[in-house]
Short mmCIF file of C-alpha atoms in Angstrom, two decimals:
data_model
loop_
_atom_site.label_atom_id
_atom_site.label_comp_id
_atom_site.label_asym_id
_atom_site.label_seq_id
_atom_site.Cartn_x
_atom_site.Cartn_y
_atom_site.Cartn_z
CA MET A 167 15.20 -36.10 59.90
CA LEU A 168 13.85 -32.35 60.33
CA PHE A 169 13.76 -31.15 64.11
CA ARG A 170 16.49 -33.95 65.09
CA LYS A 171 17.68 -32.54 68.80
CA LYS A 172 21.52 -33.04 69.75
CA SER A 173 21.56 -30.55 72.06
CA ASN A 174 20.67 -27.55 73.59
CA GLU A 175 23.21 -25.12 71.32
CA ASP A 176 21.60 -26.88 68.27
CA ASP A 177 18.25 -26.90 69.22
CA GLU A 178 17.28 -23.42 68.03
CA HIS A 179 19.69 -23.64 64.69
CA SER A 180 17.94 -27.01 64.23
CA PHE A 181 14.57 -25.32 64.40
CA TRP A 182 16.56 -22.41 62.16
CA ILE A 183 17.27 -24.45 59.21
CA SER A 184 13.67 -26.53 59.09
CA TYR A 185 11.46 -23.78 59.27
CA ALA A 186 14.03 -22.09 56.43
CA ASP A 187 13.83 -24.85 54.66
CA MET A 188 9.72 -24.96 55.24
CA LEU A 189 9.95 -21.47 53.63
CA ILE A 190 11.54 -21.69 50.83
CA GLY A 191 9.61 -25.09 49.20
CA LEU A 192 6.54 -23.16 50.33
CA LEU A 193 7.31 -19.96 48.07
CA ILE A 194 8.54 -22.25 45.22
CA SER A 195 5.20 -24.11 45.38
CA PHE A 196 3.10 -20.66 45.34
CA MET A 197 5.59 -20.00 41.71
CA VAL A 198 4.07 -23.36 40.72
CA ILE A 199 0.70 -22.63 41.46
CA SER A 200 0.91 -19.02 40.30
CA LEU A 201 2.74 -19.88 36.56
CA ILE A 202 0.24 -22.29 36.04
CA LEU A 203 -2.85 -20.07 36.72
CA TYR A 204 -1.03 -17.76 34.62
CA LYS A 205 -0.87 -20.11 31.56
CA SER A 206 -4.33 -21.15 32.05
CA GLY A 207 -5.38 -17.41 31.69
CA GLU A 208 -4.21 -16.66 28.73
CA PRO A 209 -6.68 -15.84 25.78
CA LYS A 210 -6.48 -18.77 23.19
CA GLU A 211 -6.57 -17.89 19.49
CA ASN A 212 -9.67 -18.57 17.56
CA PRO A 213 -9.83 -20.96 15.70
CA PRO A 214 -9.74 -20.46 12.18
CA CYS A 215 -12.72 -19.26 10.53
CA PRO A 216 -14.58 -20.71 8.07
CA PRO A 217 -15.96 -19.44 4.77
CA CYS A 218 -18.57 -17.19 5.77
CA PRO A 219 -18.98 -13.84 6.97
CA GLU A 220 -21.34 -14.41 9.69
CA CYS A 221 -18.74 -16.06 11.32
CA PRO A 222 -18.19 -14.62 14.92
CA VAL A 223 -14.79 -15.29 15.34
CA CYS A 224 -13.18 -13.84 12.46
CA PRO A 225 -11.63 -10.68 12.48
CA VAL A 226 -13.52 -7.55 11.65
CA ASP A 227 -11.45 -6.79 8.26
CA SER A 228 -12.46 -10.40 7.03
CA VAL A 229 -16.13 -9.63 8.06
CA GLU A 230 -16.28 -6.55 5.74
CA THR A 231 -14.72 -8.83 3.17
CA GLY A 232 -17.36 -11.17 2.98
CA ARG A 233 -19.74 -8.21 2.70
CA LEU A 234 -18.44 -6.03 0.25
CA ALA A 235 -18.46 -9.50 -1.79
CA VAL A 236 -22.11 -9.97 -0.93
CA MET A 237 -22.57 -6.81 -1.93
CA ALA A 238 -20.67 -6.69 -4.97
CA GLU A 239 -22.46 -10.33 -6.12
CA GLN A 240 -25.86 -7.91 -5.74
CA PHE A 241 -24.21 -4.89 -7.78
CA ARG A 242 -24.05 -7.47 -9.97
CA ASP A 243 -27.44 -8.63 -10.44
CA ALA A 244 -28.98 -5.47 -10.51
CA PHE A 245 -27.20 -4.41 -12.96
CA LYS A 246 -26.05 -6.90 -15.57
CA ASP A 247 -28.08 -5.97 -18.53
CA ASP A 248 -26.39 -2.61 -18.31
CA PRO A 249 -23.42 -2.74 -20.58
CA THR A 250 -22.20 0.73 -19.28
CA ILE A 251 -21.49 -0.10 -15.74
CA VAL A 252 -18.96 -2.80 -14.53
CA VAL A 253 -18.70 -4.05 -10.47
CA THR A 254 -15.39 -5.18 -9.18
CA GLU A 255 -14.70 -7.30 -6.84
CA ASN A 256 -14.48 -5.66 -4.32
CA GLY A 257 -18.17 -4.09 -5.12
CA THR A 258 -16.43 -0.74 -6.60
CA VAL A 259 -19.34 0.40 -9.47
CA ARG A 260 -17.71 1.79 -12.57
CA PHE A 261 -19.16 3.67 -15.48
CA ARG A 262 -17.40 3.64 -18.21
CA VAL A 263 -18.06 3.95 -22.12
CA ASN A 264 -16.36 1.53 -24.74
CA ASP A 265 -17.71 3.12 -28.00
CA ASN A 266 -17.50 6.48 -29.08
CA LYS A 267 -21.40 6.40 -29.46
CA GLU A 268 -22.26 8.00 -26.36
CA GLN A 269 -20.13 9.40 -23.71
CA LEU A 270 -20.18 10.34 -19.79
CA PHE A 271 -18.64 13.74 -20.39
CA LYS A 272 -18.15 15.67 -23.67
CA ILE A 273 -14.54 17.01 -24.09
CA ASN A 274 -13.00 19.59 -21.42
CA ASP A 275 -16.88 19.65 -19.55
CA ASN A 276 -17.76 18.69 -16.37
CA GLN A 277 -21.48 18.03 -16.69
CA PRO A 278 -22.98 15.23 -17.04
CA THR A 279 -24.08 13.85 -21.01
CA PRO A 280 -27.81 13.43 -21.43
CA PHE A 281 -27.04 9.75 -21.97
CA LEU A 282 -25.25 9.56 -18.21
CA GLN A 283 -27.92 11.57 -16.51
CA ALA A 284 -30.48 8.77 -17.84
CA LYS A 285 -28.53 6.07 -16.27
CA LEU A 286 -27.47 7.67 -13.39
CA LYS A 287 -31.35 7.92 -12.50
CA GLN A 288 -31.39 4.31 -13.23
CA PHE A 289 -28.41 3.07 -11.09
CA PHE A 290 -29.00 5.25 -8.03
CA PRO A 291 -32.39 4.04 -6.62
CA LYS A 292 -30.84 0.02 -6.67
CA TYR A 293 -27.71 1.22 -5.44
CA MET A 294 -29.22 2.98 -2.26
CA ASP A 295 -31.75 -0.24 -1.82
CA ILE A 296 -28.43 -2.55 -2.03
CA ILE A 297 -25.78 -0.29 0.68
CA LEU A 298 -28.83 0.58 2.57
CA ASN A 299 -29.97 -2.86 3.14
CA GLU A 300 -29.73 -3.70 6.96
CA GLY A 301 -28.88 -7.20 6.73
CA LEU A 302 -25.71 -6.58 4.71
CA GLN A 303 -24.70 -3.60 6.81
CA ASN A 304 -24.40 -5.48 10.11
CA GLY A 305 -20.63 -5.85 10.39
CA LEU A 306 -19.79 -3.58 7.66
CA ASN A 307 -19.13 -0.36 8.52
CA ILE A 308 -19.38 1.91 5.79
CA LYS A 309 -16.77 4.94 6.58
CA GLU A 310 -17.46 6.17 2.29
CA ILE A 311 -19.76 5.97 0.13
CA ARG A 312 -16.95 7.84 -2.70
CA ILE A 313 -17.48 9.06 -6.13
CA GLU A 314 -14.33 9.10 -7.87
CA GLY A 315 -13.31 10.78 -11.30
CA HIS A 316 -10.83 9.01 -13.32
CA THR A 317 -9.94 11.36 -17.25
CA ASP A 318 -7.61 9.73 -20.22
CA SER A 319 -4.38 10.54 -21.58
CA THR A 320 -5.91 12.64 -24.72
CA GLY A 321 -3.52 15.59 -25.72
CA MET A 322 -1.22 14.79 -23.12
CA ALA A 323 1.87 13.49 -25.34
CA GLU A 324 4.30 15.55 -23.02
CA ARG A 325 2.42 15.35 -20.05
CA THR A 326 3.29 18.81 -18.66
CA ARG A 327 2.29 20.03 -15.37
CA THR A 328 -0.73 22.18 -16.18
CA GLN A 329 -1.94 19.06 -18.09
CA ILE A 330 -1.68 17.45 -15.30
CA LEU A 331 -3.44 19.39 -12.90
CA TYR A 332 -5.67 20.41 -15.02
CA ASN A 333 -7.02 16.81 -15.34
CA TYR A 334 -6.81 17.30 -11.31
CA ARG A 335 -9.30 19.87 -11.29
CA LEU A 336 -11.46 18.44 -14.73
CA SER A 337 -12.04 14.72 -12.68
CA SER A 338 -12.68 16.42 -9.11
CA GLU A 339 -15.51 18.42 -10.89
CA ARG A 340 -16.80 15.81 -12.31
CA ALA A 341 -17.24 13.77 -9.79
CA ALA A 342 -18.95 16.24 -8.13
CA GLU A 343 -21.50 17.41 -10.64
CA VAL A 344 -22.74 13.73 -10.81
CA GLN A 345 -22.97 13.45 -6.77
CA LYS A 346 -24.97 16.99 -6.94
CA PHE A 347 -27.10 15.47 -9.14
CA LEU A 348 -27.73 12.87 -7.60
CA PHE A 349 -28.91 14.48 -4.39
CA TYR A 350 -31.88 15.80 -6.48
CA THR A 351 -32.88 13.50 -8.06
CA ASN A 352 -36.64 11.83 -7.25
CA ALA A 353 -35.15 8.74 -6.01
CA PHE A 354 -32.81 10.51 -2.81
CA GLU A 355 -35.44 13.00 -2.27
CA SER A 356 -37.98 10.49 -1.60
CA LYS A 357 -35.52 9.13 1.50
CA ASP A 358 -36.55 9.96 5.26
CA PHE A 359 -34.46 12.22 7.15
CA ASP A 360 -32.54 10.01 8.90
CA THR A 361 -31.21 7.97 5.42
CA LYS A 362 -30.47 11.43 3.95
CA LYS A 363 -28.73 12.14 6.42
CA TYR A 364 -26.51 9.22 6.72
CA LEU A 365 -26.06 9.33 2.57
CA PHE A 366 -24.73 13.11 3.37
CA GLU A 367 -22.11 12.18 6.41
CA ARG A 368 -20.62 9.49 3.50
CA MET A 369 -21.15 10.54 0.13
CA ILE A 370 -17.78 11.78 -0.94
CA SER A 371 -15.87 13.10 -4.37
CA CYS A 372 -12.94 13.59 -5.30
CA GLY A 373 -10.64 13.19 -8.95
CA TYR A 374 -8.04 11.34 -9.93
CA GLY A 375 -7.11 13.09 -13.42
CA THR A 376 -5.13 10.18 -15.39
CA SER A 377 -3.28 8.48 -12.43
CA GLN A 378 -5.38 5.45 -12.74
CA PRO A 379 -5.55 4.57 -15.67
CA LEU A 380 -6.86 1.20 -17.39
CA ASP A 381 -6.17 -1.69 -20.11
CA LYS A 382 -8.69 -2.76 -22.53
CA ASP A 383 -9.46 -5.78 -20.13
CA GLY A 384 -10.32 -2.97 -17.21
CA GLU A 385 -7.26 -3.88 -15.28
CA PHE A 386 -5.07 -1.51 -13.58
CA ALA A 387 -2.49 -0.57 -17.19
CA ARG A 388 0.45 0.07 -14.69
CA GLN A 389 -0.14 -3.02 -12.88
CA THR A 390 -0.56 -4.96 -15.82
CA GLY A 391 2.13 -3.43 -18.30
CA ASN A 392 -0.26 -3.06 -20.62
CA PRO A 393 -1.47 -0.52 -23.14
CA ILE A 394 -3.71 2.21 -21.69
CA ASP A 395 -6.93 2.26 -23.02
CA ILE A 396 -8.91 5.72 -22.97
CA ASN A 397 -12.56 4.87 -23.06
CA GLN A 398 -11.67 2.04 -19.92
CA SER A 399 -9.80 5.24 -18.47
CA ARG A 400 -12.40 7.74 -18.79
CA ARG A 401 -14.79 6.89 -16.15
CA ILE A 402 -17.00 7.53 -12.85
CA GLU A 403 -16.60 5.18 -10.42
CA PHE A 404 -18.93 4.30 -6.50
CA ARG A 405 -16.21 3.03 -4.57
CA ILE A 406 -17.25 1.87 -0.60
CA ILE A 407 -14.43 2.27 1.64
CA THR A 408 -14.86 0.73 5.26
CA GLU A 409 -13.52 1.41 8.36
CA ALA A 410 -11.15 -1.57 8.45
CA SER A 411 -10.90 -1.95 4.46
CA GLY A 412 -9.62 1.88 4.47
CA ASN A 413 -8.93 1.27 0.58
#
């Protein structure tokens, strides 16, 4: 029994043991309470996201994926009557020609043909209206609007280093000329200063040469294993790059 006194000698000893037991008990209680409080303060895992881009608990990349899907659908609706334009699932807008009657560029030339120029004039105002839509931009952090040039492998049976480098340069020049053409259109000139600045800072051009050929279905030939389609591969693409996707 606590604090039971047997003798004067045992008196101090009994009290010393009792206080020690009491301190140990308090220490254990403190540790238990601290553990409970720590567990209760741990962040809880967010519930599964519903299939909507507006979900506030979705990770950023899920929100951006949803926004890109909505944007891609609007692109398809806007350009559905133009057989020259194809819109991929991630919102990339692709200009290509399936026959040899009208070409985007003449062979070994970096200037857009009158045919492509006319197509770009029709395309760019609609494209800007969609990418500048404030409702779609909410939750979609656009880092780049990338104009990509792609060439085909015509005349590259041996694929020498000189041929490969030439096609990289040609595709880069073609993309840059498209970018330059768009910046001088009336649709761009009519925008206010802030809108122009936004587009100037994000619209870039680059060329991929023959490194990303497509098959007849417009899929990447190296992934499908199907034969390369020259008319599909010779193209210009407008690809949206977000902070989360980085693609």
